[in-house]
Structure formats: structure tokens, C-alpha cells
Tab-separated table of C-alpha atoms and ligand atoms in Angstrom:
chain	number	residue	atom	x	y	z
T	231	MET	CA	-8.389	-60.326	11.788
T	232	ASN	CA	-8.333	-60.065	7.919
T	233	GLU	CA	-7.110	-57.141	6.102
T	234	THR	CA	-10.321	-55.376	5.399
T	235	ALA	CA	-11.121	-55.645	9.567
T	236	GLN	CA	-7.552	-53.907	10.167
T	237	ARG	CA	-8.514	-51.274	7.795
T	238	LEU	CA	-11.692	-50.333	9.011
T	239	ALA	CA	-10.130	-50.323	12.533
T	240	ALA	CA	-7.554	-48.020	11.226
T	241	MET	CA	-10.709	-45.626	9.545
T	242	GLY	CA	-11.587	-45.028	13.129
T	243	GLU	CA	-14.963	-44.414	12.095
T	244	LYS	CA	-18.306	-46.324	12.768
T	245	THR	CA	-21.355	-47.255	11.171
T	246	LYS	CA	-24.454	-49.623	11.884
T	247	VAL	CA	-25.326	-53.311	11.041
T	248	LEU	CA	-28.765	-54.981	11.304
T	249	LEU	CA	-29.451	-58.366	11.844
T	250	VAL	CA	-32.845	-60.213	11.585
T	251	ASP	CA	-33.136	-63.266	12.642
T	252	ASP	CA	-36.436	-64.498	14.719
T	253	ARG	CA	-34.101	-67.478	16.954
T	254	PRO	CA	-32.176	-64.825	19.656
T	255	GLU	CA	-29.468	-67.640	20.029
T	256	ASN	CA	-28.778	-67.157	15.979
T	257	LEU	CA	-28.734	-63.117	16.906
T	258	LEU	CA	-26.404	-64.231	19.762
T	259	ALA	CA	-24.033	-66.307	17.149
T	260	LEU	CA	-23.984	-63.555	14.513
T	261	GLU	CA	-23.252	-60.693	17.270
T	262	GLY	CA	-20.025	-62.784	18.595
T	263	VAL	CA	-18.900	-63.150	14.979
T	264	LEU	CA	-19.129	-59.546	13.758
T	265	LYS	CA	-17.664	-58.134	16.943
T	266	PRO	CA	-14.301	-57.871	15.905
T	267	LEU	CA	-15.425	-55.724	12.929
T	268	GLY	CA	-15.896	-52.820	15.940
T	269	GLN	CA	-19.304	-51.980	14.625
T	270	GLU	CA	-22.408	-51.002	16.083
T	271	MET	CA	-24.917	-54.084	15.661
T	272	VAL	CA	-28.844	-53.799	15.766
T	273	CYS	CA	-30.572	-57.034	16.704
T	274	VAL	CA	-34.400	-57.061	15.425
T	275	SER	CA	-36.211	-60.747	15.612
T	276	SER	CA	-38.460	-59.823	12.590
T	277	GLY	CA	-39.168	-58.513	9.097
T	278	GLU	CA	-41.711	-56.046	10.919
T	279	GLU	CA	-39.070	-54.854	12.959
T	280	ALA	CA	-36.389	-54.405	10.778
T	281	LEU	CA	-38.237	-52.136	8.750
T	282	GLY	CA	-39.066	-50.032	11.569
T	283	ALA	CA	-35.292	-49.996	12.626
T	284	LEU	CA	-34.536	-48.904	9.030
T	285	LEU	CA	-36.908	-45.667	9.352
T	286	ASP	CA	-35.090	-44.301	12.246
T	287	ASP	CA	-31.213	-45.013	11.370
T	288	GLU	CA	-28.534	-45.637	8.188
T	289	PHE	CA	-27.148	-48.770	7.873
T	290	ALA	CA	-24.331	-50.215	6.233
T	291	VAL	CA	-25.747	-53.919	5.429
T	292	ILE	CA	-28.412	-56.169	6.505
T	293	LEU	CA	-28.186	-59.405	7.756
T	294	MET	CA	-31.200	-61.313	7.190
T	295	ASP	CA	-32.505	-64.605	7.883
T	296	VAL	CA	-34.998	-66.176	4.955
T	297	ARG	CA	-37.220	-68.080	7.172
T	298	MET	CA	-39.264	-66.234	9.648
T	299	PRO	CA	-42.754	-66.265	10.881
T	300	GLY	CA	-45.093	-63.768	9.353
T	301	MET	CA	-42.852	-61.485	6.940
T	302	ASP	CA	-40.378	-63.797	5.792
T	303	GLY	CA	-36.713	-62.547	4.399
T	304	PHE	CA	-37.589	-62.018	1.246
T	305	GLU	CA	-41.277	-60.382	1.329
T	306	THR	CA	-38.993	-57.949	3.977
T	307	ALA	CA	-36.052	-57.313	1.338
T	308	ALA	CA	-38.985	-56.888	-1.652
T	309	ARG	CA	-40.245	-53.896	0.759
T	310	ILE	CA	-36.758	-52.422	1.586
T	311	LYS	CA	-35.964	-52.394	-1.797
T	312	HIS	CA	-39.008	-50.804	-2.575
T	313	ARG	CA	-38.407	-47.709	-0.230
T	314	GLU	CA	-36.298	-44.941	-2.054
T	315	ARG	CA	-34.562	-44.045	1.171
T	316	THR	CA	-33.336	-48.134	1.966
T	317	ARG	CA	-33.434	-49.339	-1.481
T	318	HIS	CA	-29.750	-49.667	-2.132
T	319	VAL	CA	-28.861	-50.940	1.290
T	320	PRO	CA	-27.045	-54.117	0.629
T	321	ILE	CA	-28.738	-56.883	2.057
T	322	ILE	CA	-26.900	-60.760	3.043
T	323	PHE	CA	-29.745	-63.345	3.271
T	324	LEU	CA	-28.787	-66.315	5.584
T	325	THR	CA	-30.081	-69.049	4.448
T	326	ALA	CA	-30.443	-73.095	4.676
T	327	VAL	CA	-28.838	-74.863	1.570
T	328	ASN	CA	-31.804	-75.919	0.536
T	329	ASP	CA	-33.775	-72.966	0.033
T	330	ASP	CA	-34.486	-72.097	-3.553
T	331	LEU	CA	-32.609	-69.389	-3.329
T	332	ASP	CA	-31.821	-68.276	-7.310
T	333	THR	CA	-35.759	-68.196	-7.958
T	334	ALA	CA	-35.893	-65.831	-4.819
T	335	LEU	CA	-32.566	-63.914	-5.668
T	336	ARG	CA	-33.623	-63.169	-9.389
T	337	GLY	CA	-36.078	-60.768	-7.980
T	338	TYR	CA	-33.688	-58.728	-6.312
T	339	SER	CA	-31.748	-57.550	-9.205
T	340	GLU	CA	-31.516	-54.038	-8.245
T	341	GLY	CA	-28.638	-53.194	-5.257
T	342	ALA	CA	-26.185	-55.824	-3.901
T	343	VAL	CA	-27.900	-58.789	-2.495
T	344	ASP	CA	-25.847	-61.810	-1.352
T	345	TYR	CA	-26.308	-64.950	0.375
T	346	ILE	CA	-24.599	-67.124	2.774
T	347	THR	CA	-25.703	-70.680	3.798
T	348	LYS	CA	-26.025	-72.139	6.785
T	349	PRO	CA	-24.098	-73.173	8.597
T	350	PHE	CA	-21.867	-70.166	8.264
T	351	ASN	CA	-18.235	-70.244	7.964
T	352	PRO	CA	-17.252	-67.493	10.459
T	353	SER	CA	-14.525	-65.500	8.877
T	354	MET	CA	-16.177	-65.806	5.266
T	355	LEU	CA	-19.174	-64.113	6.844
T	356	ARG	CA	-16.705	-61.454	8.607
T	357	SER	CA	-15.061	-60.627	5.187
T	358	LYS	CA	-18.281	-60.190	3.503
T	359	VAL	CA	-19.483	-58.105	6.024
T	360	ALA	CA	-16.524	-55.888	6.470
T	361	VAL	CA	-16.694	-55.037	3.225
T	362	PHE	CA	-20.256	-53.487	2.510
T	363	VAL	CA	-19.067	-51.840	5.834
T	364	GLU	CA	-15.934	-50.102	4.388
T	365	LEU	CA	-17.714	-49.157	1.057
T	366	HIS	CA	-20.648	-47.518	3.346
T	367	LEU	CA	-17.680	-45.648	5.204
T	368	LYS	CA	-15.859	-44.568	2.448
T	369	THR	CA	-19.330	-43.475	0.872
T	370	ARG	CA	-19.744	-41.267	3.889
T	371	MET	CA	-16.599	-39.907	4.094
T	372	LEU	CA	-16.520	-38.811	0.580
T	373	ARG	CA	-19.934	-37.385	1.259
T	374	GLU	CA	-18.701	-35.803	3.914
T	375	GLN	CA	-15.832	-34.286	1.588
T	376	THR	CA	-18.051	-33.162	-0.854
T	377	ARG	CA	-19.655	-31.363	1.051
T	378	LEU	CA	-17.083	-29.598	3.280
T	379	LEU	CA	-16.085	-28.564	-0.808
T	380	GLN	CA	-18.888	-26.724	-1.400
T	381	GLU	CA	-18.732	-24.800	2.081
T	382	SER	CA	-14.975	-23.900	0.831
T	383	ASN	CA	-16.068	-23.073	-2.640
T	384	THR	CA	-19.124	-20.714	-1.075
T	385	ASP	CA	-16.387	-19.303	2.009
T	386	LEU	CA	-13.890	-18.858	-1.092
T	387	ALA	CA	-16.522	-16.881	-3.025
T	388	ALA	CA	-17.245	-14.393	0.099
T	389	LEU	CA	-13.348	-13.881	0.777
T	390	ALA	CA	-12.992	-13.080	-2.422
T	391	GLU	CA	-15.944	-10.555	-2.258
T	392	ALA	CA	-14.815	-9.312	1.112
T	393	ALA	CA	-10.797	-9.014	-0.132
T	394	ASP	CA	-12.552	-6.634	-2.947
T	395	LYS	CA	-14.480	-4.564	-0.843
T	396	ALA	CA	-11.272	-4.134	1.389
T	397	SER	CA	-8.871	-3.262	-1.388
T	398	ARG	CA	-11.834	-0.754	-2.829
T	399	ALA	CA	-11.874	0.301	0.838
T	400	LYS	CA	-7.996	0.985	0.733
T	401	SER	CA	-7.647	2.767	-2.574
T	402	ALA	CA	-10.666	5.128	-1.425
T	403	PHE	CA	-8.809	5.622	1.896
T	404	LEU	CA	-5.450	6.370	0.107
T	405	ASN	CA	-7.013	8.877	-2.395
T	406	MET	CA	-8.340	10.566	0.441
T	407	VAL	CA	-5.063	10.481	2.485
T	408	GLY	CA	-3.398	11.538	-0.280
T	409	HIS	CA	-5.678	14.549	-1.134
T	410	GLU	CA	-6.347	15.960	2.165
T	411	LEU	CA	-2.544	16.028	2.709
T	412	ARG	CA	-1.726	17.370	-0.261
T	413	THR	CA	-3.445	20.733	0.436
T	414	PRO	CA	-2.126	21.624	3.803
T	415	LEU	CA	1.345	20.634	2.657
T	416	THR	CA	1.447	23.232	-0.216
T	417	VAL	CA	0.495	25.951	2.277
T	418	VAL	CA	3.371	24.430	4.175
T	419	SER	CA	5.904	24.478	1.529
T	420	GLY	CA	4.260	27.986	0.046
T	421	TYR	CA	4.989	29.839	3.376
T	422	ALA	CA	8.324	28.002	3.546
T	423	ALA	CA	9.172	29.475	0.149
T	424	MET	CA	7.672	33.105	1.132
T	425	LEU	CA	9.872	33.320	4.445
T	426	ARG	CA	13.104	32.260	2.406
T	427	ALA	CA	12.389	35.065	-0.300
T	428	GLY	CA	11.888	37.771	2.655
T	429	ASP	CA	8.277	38.392	1.797
T	430	PHE	CA	7.827	38.439	5.816
T	431	GLY	CA	10.958	40.299	6.606
T	432	ASP	CA	14.609	39.778	6.477
T	433	VAL	CA	15.870	36.182	7.109
T	434	ASP	CA	18.034	36.088	10.391
T	435	GLU	CA	21.312	33.743	9.015
T	436	ARG	CA	20.238	31.502	12.344
T	437	MET	CA	16.635	30.981	11.092
T	438	MET	CA	18.424	29.641	7.249
T	439	ARG	CA	19.085	25.769	9.062
T	440	PRO	CA	15.257	25.430	10.256
T	441	LEU	CA	14.163	26.639	7.151
T	442	THR	CA	16.167	24.221	5.162
T	443	VAL	CA	15.150	21.032	6.997
T	444	LEU	CA	11.515	22.771	6.631
T	445	GLU	CA	11.687	22.834	3.052
T	446	GLU	CA	13.500	19.591	2.823
T	447	LYS	CA	10.890	17.717	5.158
T	448	ALA	CA	8.068	18.989	3.110
T	449	ASP	CA	9.375	17.985	0.061
T	450	GLU	CA	9.715	14.361	1.458
T	451	LEU	CA	6.369	14.269	2.411
T	452	ALA	CA	5.223	15.583	-0.419
T	453	GLU	CA	6.800	13.031	-2.449
T	454	LEU	CA	5.285	10.182	-0.282
T	455	VAL	CA	1.866	11.382	-0.874
T	456	GLU	CA	2.442	11.409	-4.532
T	457	THR	CA	3.520	8.224	-4.173
T	458	LEU	CA	0.470	7.129	-2.263
T	459	LEU	CA	-1.717	8.302	-4.666
T	460	SER	CA	-0.251	7.322	-7.722
T	461	ALA	CA	-0.448	3.403	-6.109
T	462	ALA	CA	-4.662	4.112	-5.281
T	463	GLN	CA	-4.885	5.633	-8.883
T	464	ILE	CA	-2.830	2.461	-10.199
T	465	GLU	CA	-5.019	-0.065	-8.246
T	466	SER	CA	-7.979	1.402	-9.003
T	467	GLY	CA	-7.363	1.608	-13.072
T	468	SER	CA	-7.586	5.517	-12.882
T	469	VAL	CA	-4.184	6.974	-13.749
T	470	PRO	CA	-4.572	10.154	-15.283
T	471	GLU	CA	-2.379	10.588	-18.208
T	472	SER	CA	-1.351	12.702	-21.085
T	473	ALA	CA	1.234	11.444	-23.078
T	474	GLU	CA	3.099	14.140	-25.251
T	475	PRO	CA	6.364	14.097	-27.655
T	476	LEU	CA	9.712	14.642	-25.501
T	477	GLU	CA	13.185	14.991	-25.716
T	478	VAL	CA	14.987	12.375	-23.634
T	479	ALA	CA	17.742	14.585	-22.991
T	480	GLU	CA	15.488	17.381	-21.667
T	481	VAL	CA	13.612	15.384	-18.929
T	482	VAL	CA	17.169	13.567	-18.030
T	483	THR	CA	18.271	17.118	-17.386
T	484	ALA	CA	15.410	17.836	-15.466
T	485	ALA	CA	15.462	15.436	-12.993
T	486	VAL	CA	19.046	15.751	-12.441
T	487	ASP	CA	18.365	19.244	-11.602
T	488	ARG	CA	15.661	18.404	-9.117
T	489	ALA	CA	17.921	16.190	-7.580
T	490	ARG	CA	20.899	18.369	-6.945
T	491	GLY	CA	19.591	20.176	-3.898
T	492	ARG	CA	19.293	16.766	-1.888
T	493	ALA	CA	22.522	15.350	-3.496
T	494	GLN	CA	24.305	18.265	-1.765
T	495	LEU	CA	22.448	17.850	1.615
T	496	VAL	CA	24.223	13.935	1.425
T	497	LYS	CA	27.265	15.292	-0.122
T	498	ALA	CA	26.668	13.053	-3.232
T	499	GLU	CA	28.158	13.082	-6.461
T	500	ILE	CA	25.589	12.871	-9.300
T	501	VAL	CA	27.546	12.295	-12.980
T	502	VAL	CA	25.925	12.645	-16.290
T	503	GLY	CA	27.231	11.609	-19.757
T	504	ALA	CA	26.602	12.665	-22.355
T	505	ILE	CA	23.300	12.780	-23.831
T	506	PRO	CA	22.325	11.915	-27.529
T	507	SER	CA	20.420	15.008	-28.324
T	508	HIS	CA	17.838	13.363	-30.927
T	509	LEU	CA	15.817	10.760	-29.062
T	510	ARG	CA	12.085	11.487	-28.248
T	511	VAL	CA	9.289	9.327	-26.855
T	512	GLU	CA	5.778	10.174	-26.288
T	513	PHE	CA	4.982	9.745	-22.831
T	514	ASP	CA	3.500	11.944	-19.844
T	515	ARG	CA	6.078	14.012	-18.520
T	516	GLY	CA	4.825	13.957	-15.082
T	517	HIS	CA	4.927	10.264	-15.055
T	518	ILE	CA	8.685	10.094	-16.787
T	519	GLY	CA	9.686	12.705	-14.184
T	520	ARG	CA	8.782	10.584	-11.255
T	521	VAL	CA	10.279	7.357	-12.804
T	522	LEU	CA	13.719	9.585	-13.251
T	523	ASP	CA	13.211	11.219	-9.395
T	524	ASN	CA	12.357	7.621	-7.674
T	525	LEU	CA	15.498	6.117	-9.457
T	526	ILE	CA	17.878	8.902	-8.254
T	527	ASN	CA	16.446	9.293	-4.898
T	528	ASN	CA	17.128	5.716	-4.172
T	529	ALA	CA	20.375	5.872	-5.655
T	530	LEU	CA	20.909	8.555	-3.006
T	531	ALA	CA	18.866	7.227	-0.172
T	532	TYR	CA	20.689	3.649	-0.523
T	533	GLY	CA	24.076	4.757	-2.022
T	534	GLY	CA	26.138	4.462	1.134
T	535	GLU	CA	28.307	6.926	2.432
T	536	ASN	CA	29.607	9.584	0.011
T	537	PRO	CA	26.892	8.612	-2.843
T	538	TRP	CA	27.908	8.701	-6.039
T	539	VAL	CA	25.357	8.144	-9.166
T	540	ARG	CA	25.894	8.093	-12.738
T	541	ILE	CA	23.249	8.594	-15.011
T	542	SER	CA	23.728	7.762	-18.946
T	543	VAL	CA	21.604	7.876	-22.078
T	544	SER	CA	21.869	5.746	-24.976
T	545	GLU	CA	19.798	4.156	-27.886
T	546	ASP	CA	19.610	0.441	-28.274
T	547	ARG	CA	18.067	-0.091	-32.031
T	548	ASP	CA	14.261	1.575	-31.159
T	549	HIS	CA	14.368	2.121	-27.814
T	550	ALA	CA	15.860	4.940	-25.141
T	551	VAL	CA	18.242	3.512	-22.862
T	552	ILE	CA	18.219	5.735	-19.418
T	553	ALA	CA	20.683	3.769	-16.556
T	554	VAL	CA	20.937	4.719	-13.259
T	555	GLU	CA	23.768	3.794	-11.669
T	556	ASP	CA	25.173	3.655	-8.001
T	557	HIS	CA	27.887	2.133	-5.641
T	558	GLY	CA	25.902	1.932	-2.593
T	559	ASP	CA	24.220	-0.873	-0.539
T	560	GLY	CA	22.973	-3.343	-3.634
T	561	ILE	CA	20.790	-5.646	-3.368
T	562	PRO	CA	20.697	-9.427	-2.308
T	563	VAL	CA	19.876	-11.474	-5.443
T	564	GLU	CA	16.726	-12.985	-3.543
T	565	MET	CA	15.096	-9.464	-3.514
T	566	HIS	CA	15.910	-8.693	-7.227
T	567	GLU	CA	12.205	-9.346	-8.294
T	568	ARG	CA	10.843	-8.657	-5.021
T	569	VAL	CA	11.600	-4.632	-4.853
T	570	PHE	CA	9.361	-4.053	-7.693
T	571	GLU	CA	6.403	-5.035	-5.337
T	572	ARG	CA	4.191	-3.102	-3.190
T	573	PHE	CA	5.346	-2.490	-0.119
T	574	VAL	CA	8.468	-4.346	-0.190
T	575	ARG	CA	11.326	-2.653	1.461
T	576	GLY	CA	15.450	-3.891	2.306
T	577	SER	CA	15.048	-2.564	5.573
T	578	GLN	CA	12.902	-3.715	8.716
T	579	PRO	CA	10.279	-0.890	9.259
T	580	GLY	CA	11.701	2.081	11.410
T	581	ALA	CA	15.110	0.957	10.165
T	582	GLY	CA	16.959	2.237	7.289
T	583	PRO	CA	15.983	5.589	4.999
T	584	PRO	CA	12.336	6.562	5.421
T	585	GLY	CA	9.910	5.134	2.794
T	586	SER	CA	6.647	3.438	1.833
T	587	GLY	CA	8.208	0.486	-0.314
T	588	LEU	CA	5.964	1.701	-3.332
T	589	GLY	CA	8.458	3.658	-5.699
T	590	LEU	CA	9.746	0.950	-7.871
T	591	TYR	CA	6.350	-0.290	-7.780
T	592	VAL	CA	5.043	2.672	-9.534
T	593	CYS	CA	7.705	3.603	-11.247
T	594	ARG	CA	7.379	0.136	-13.270
T	595	GLU	CA	3.285	0.390	-13.334
T	596	LEU	CA	3.843	3.888	-14.924
T	597	LEU	CA	6.174	2.750	-17.347
T	598	GLU	CA	4.596	-0.816	-18.584
T	599	ARG	CA	1.288	1.166	-19.706
T	600	ARG	CA	2.842	2.870	-22.253
T	601	GLY	CA	4.884	-0.284	-23.440
T	602	ALA	CA	8.388	1.142	-21.409
T	603	THR	CA	10.124	-1.105	-19.165
T	604	LEU	CA	12.498	-0.853	-16.047
T	605	GLU	CA	14.714	-3.661	-14.766
T	606	LEU	CA	17.402	-3.790	-11.929
T	607	THR	CA	19.944	-4.878	-14.627
T	608	SER	CA	23.115	-5.529	-11.878
T	609	SER	CA	22.931	-4.976	-8.269
T	610	VAL	CA	25.703	-6.959	-5.896
T	611	PRO	CA	25.493	-6.603	-1.937
T	612	GLY	CA	28.212	-3.755	-1.217
T	613	GLU	CA	28.965	-2.861	-4.634
T	614	GLY	CA	26.011	-1.231	-6.199
T	615	SER	CA	23.211	-1.319	-8.263
T	616	CYS	CA	21.930	-0.201	-11.674
T	617	PHE	CA	18.549	0.291	-12.707
T	618	THR	CA	17.753	0.581	-16.393
T	619	VAL	CA	14.488	2.027	-18.030
T	620	ARG	CA	13.746	1.000	-21.477
T	621	LEU	CA	11.426	3.634	-23.509
T	622	PRO	CA	10.019	3.080	-27.166
T	623	LEU	CA	11.747	5.402	-29.343
T	624	LEU	CA	9.268	7.851	-31.331
T	625	LEU	CA	10.994	7.705	-34.587
T	626	PRO	CA	10.411	10.007	-37.428
T	627	GLN	CA	8.215	8.447	-40.144
T	628	PRO	CA	10.930	6.962	-42.484
T	629	ALA	CA	13.263	6.047	-39.955
T	630	ARG	CA	10.274	3.671	-37.897
T	631	VAL	CA	9.873	2.327	-41.800
T	632	ALA	CA	13.698	1.398	-41.502
T	633	VAL	CA	13.287	-0.499	-38.514
T	634	LEU	CA	10.473	-2.280	-39.393
T	635	ASN	CA	12.209	-3.417	-42.711
T	636	GLN	CA	14.938	-4.176	-40.117
T	637	ARG	CA	12.685	-6.415	-38.158
T	638	ARG	CA	11.366	-7.949	-41.114
T	639	ARG	CA	14.705	-9.175	-42.331
T	640	GLU	CA	15.987	-10.172	-39.139
T	641	SER	CA	12.965	-12.370	-38.398
T	642	ARG	CA	13.238	-13.922	-42.177
T	643	SER	CA	16.594	-14.696	-41.609
T	644	LEU	CA	15.674	-15.994	-38.311
T	645	THR	CA	13.060	-18.030	-39.488
T	646	GLY	CA	14.739	-18.946	-42.732
A	78	ATP	N1	19.688	2.391	-5.743
A	78	ATP	C1	19.440	1.021	-4.549
A	78	ATP	N2	20.214	0.281	-3.981
A	78	ATP	C2	20.008	-0.494	-2.971
A	78	ATP	N3	18.574	-0.578	-2.835
A	78	ATP	C3	17.674	-0.345	-3.388
A	78	ATP	C4	17.893	0.610	-4.638
A	78	ATP	N4	16.595	1.247	-4.813
A	78	ATP	C5	15.906	0.618	-4.145
A	78	ATP	N5	16.361	-0.127	-3.220
A	78	ATP	C6	15.744	-1.348	-2.127
A	78	ATP	O1	14.554	-2.018	-2.533
A	78	ATP	C7	13.503	-1.105	-1.911
A	78	ATP	C8	11.993	-0.973	-2.356
A	78	ATP	O2	12.529	0.387	-3.181
A	78	ATP	P1	11.194	1.188	-3.521
A	78	ATP	O3	11.788	2.582	-4.129
A	78	ATP	O4	10.219	0.772	-4.148
A	78	ATP	O5	10.598	1.948	-1.953
A	78	ATP	P2	11.103	2.769	-0.672
A	78	ATP	O6	12.839	3.138	-1.560
A	78	ATP	O7	11.835	1.585	0.384
A	78	ATP	O8	10.118	3.750	-0.556
A	78	ATP	P3	9.767	4.674	-1.294
A	78	ATP	O9	8.036	4.348	-1.796
A	78	ATP	O10	9.856	6.020	-0.419
A	78	ATP	O11	10.472	4.897	-2.593
A	78	ATP	C9	14.266	0.007	-0.836
A	78	ATP	O12	13.275	-0.380	0.180
A	78	ATP	C10	15.561	-0.844	-0.671
A	78	ATP	O13	15.691	-1.854	-0.103
A	79	MG	MG1	12.316	4.556	-3.270
């Protein structure tokens, strides 16, 4: 078997070859020669029958005797070439040496036409046919692949639409859950506060502990609800925001004060370095508070035994820099960027401190929408982590001009 025939066998696909000859013994001989190609042979004994067979089936190539009674090979070929569906089917004429081939072939310039003189060389005939069969099979496979590709493109579009729909449904669901949980939670916290305040009579010392747990868990749940709501708002691009000029010292101190209660519960120490008093930013107070709460809560939650949190504020050119540092569990290096993704948590579900894995995602989104950033600037498992927030400073007019001039000078000295 030659190379092409071997390739055909490897393709594992089959097609049909049409053999046209008025003599049964010739058909038999042809069939014998082409058998090793492993394709299906359809034998007919006249031009008319050939045209009939071509109506029913698709053929890779036609082998046709030129001299046949009635419609001869040339005339049959002319009709085949005339039909739209069959005009590209290649034809190999089988002819005696003395037939006037040149004149005849000139009429069939369109499509592949070839000839083989009788008596033919079997292996040469086989190779010629094999080439056409291979071409046909490849074209067919290509056609099939194109169809599949088109189909899968359609599938993809449908999938994208479904995903979009699902995502909208998810946002709507989160929103609904958020709002529906918020109201009863406010009631729970409100009653707990009234109980503690003695609005319902004196509070027995024994009731203090359960009351504290109740308040603590209600706070935890409220935080989760706020996070869920924020995530839903971020996804649907509808984050309510009202930016105002803020003192960094004030927002940081407020966040630390909010964290004191929880810190006490887990016996954690919160250390705050000296905060420069002149730093001002333009931000949504609620957003920046959420960011600091999340970072401090993380530091407490993942701070190991006896957590220790240090918050430091500094100024770096035209940015206020807030660093929240702990010496807790740390984060493995391959997770450094991933912890900012939605629903990504360091621990397996059910293990570790409770949480949704949305905290850092929400923080980063809230900051970035106003040109601020949140980075994990260092974290080593077993040693601790440092998250850093950078907020663009709200500069007084002359200072702003000075910063712009300074930048201009720097870029000039860089380029020049
Ligand atoms: N200070 C930290 N030290 C060690 N690991 C941390 C720290 N902060 C975050 N991580 C890791 O990053 C993960 C993602 O934090 P993120 O705040 O986004 O979600 P969460 O704390 O799991 O849940 P929640 O949505 O309630 O905040 C955490 O599960 C934790 O594994
Ligand atoms: Mg968290």
C-alpha cells in the first residue's frame, strides 16, 4: 500500500467511488485494484446509470470508460459537469491509447479531470484514486468541523446569555436576602440594647453573658448582610455613594473604637501609631469605614492566639497610607492575589473563622472606584500580614499645584 492509502486507512472515514464501464470484467478488475483503499465501490455499466447513481449519492471520484454504447464517457461527463450538485466531482477517464483525448479533455476544463490509458498500471491507478479520495474526505471533515464550530458558537452565545441572566438573578437574590435580613436584625439588636439599658427592668448579672453573645452574633450577622448587599450592588453597578471631605485621623480612630469591643472578646491588643493630623481625603465615610472594619476584623479573626494588630498612618507624597498589620496566620504566597477574589477563603467551608470570602473583594472594589488601592504588602505564613490602603489626598489648592509641578519636574528629568 502506498503512503496515501495508508493515510486513508488511518483516517478511519469512508467514502464512495463510482466505477462506470459497460464490461463486467473491467468493473471486476477495477474493483480488485482499488480494494486496498478500503472505500465503497459502486459499479454501473452505462452513462445513464452513472447519472442515476449520482442523483442518490455523494462520490469522491468517478472512474469512467470512454467508449460505451449509448451515452459515451465524454457525453456522460458533460452532463455531470452540467449539474450544479455534481459539477465538482472529479472524473478519471479510462481510455485506449488511440482515443483522441486532447480534443475531448479540452471541453472539460472545469473541475478535476484526468485520464488513464489502458492497459493501466494498477498501482498508478490506485494512487490517483487515493489522492481524490483523501481530498474528498478532508473536505468533508472540514465541512463538518465548520458546522460544529458554528453550532458551538451558537451554544456559547446562548450560554453567555444564560450566565448573564443567572448573574442578574443572583444579584436580585442577594439584594432581596440583604433587605429581608436587615429589618429583623435591626429589631434583634434594638431589643438587646434596650434589655441591656434596663428598659424592661433590672438586668440580672447572670443575664449579662447571654446578652453579650446575642449582641455579638447580631453584629456578626449584620456585617455579613452588609457585605452581601455591597457585593450585590458592586455587581449590578449600583453602589450608593456620597463622597465628602474627611480627616483620615478621624475615620481611623472611629474604626479602632468600633473594634475595641471585639478585640476585648478575643483578648487582642490594638496598637495605633501617631496619626498625622493634616491628612484629608474625599471619600464616602461609610465605605472607608467598611474597609477599615474589614481589615481590622480580618487581623483579629486570622490573628492566631492573642492577636495583636497595629494600625499606622503615614503620608506618601500625595497619598495617605493606612497599614493594618498583624502577626497572625499569614497567607501563603500563591493566595496573595486570590484572597481579593469573590468567595475565596483560606480555609475549607465549615473550618476556620466564619466568613463569606467577600470582605477583601468588597474593600478593594469600594476603594478602587475612587482611585484608592488596597494591597497585601507582605504576608508570611506563621509570621503575619500587612494590608495597605492608599487614598489620594485632598490637597489644599496651593499644595496641589506644588505636587503637580513636582511631578512635572520628575517626569522631565526622567525623559530628559
Ligand atoms: N489578616 C489576615 N491574615 C491571614 N489571612 C487572612 C487575613 N485577611 C484575610 N485572610 C485570608 O483571606 C481570606 C479572604 O478574606 P476576606 O476578608 O475576603 O473573606 P473572609 O474573611 O473569609 O470572609 P468575610 O467576607 O466575612 O470577610 C480569608 O478567608 C483568610 O483566609
Ligand atoms: Mg474578612
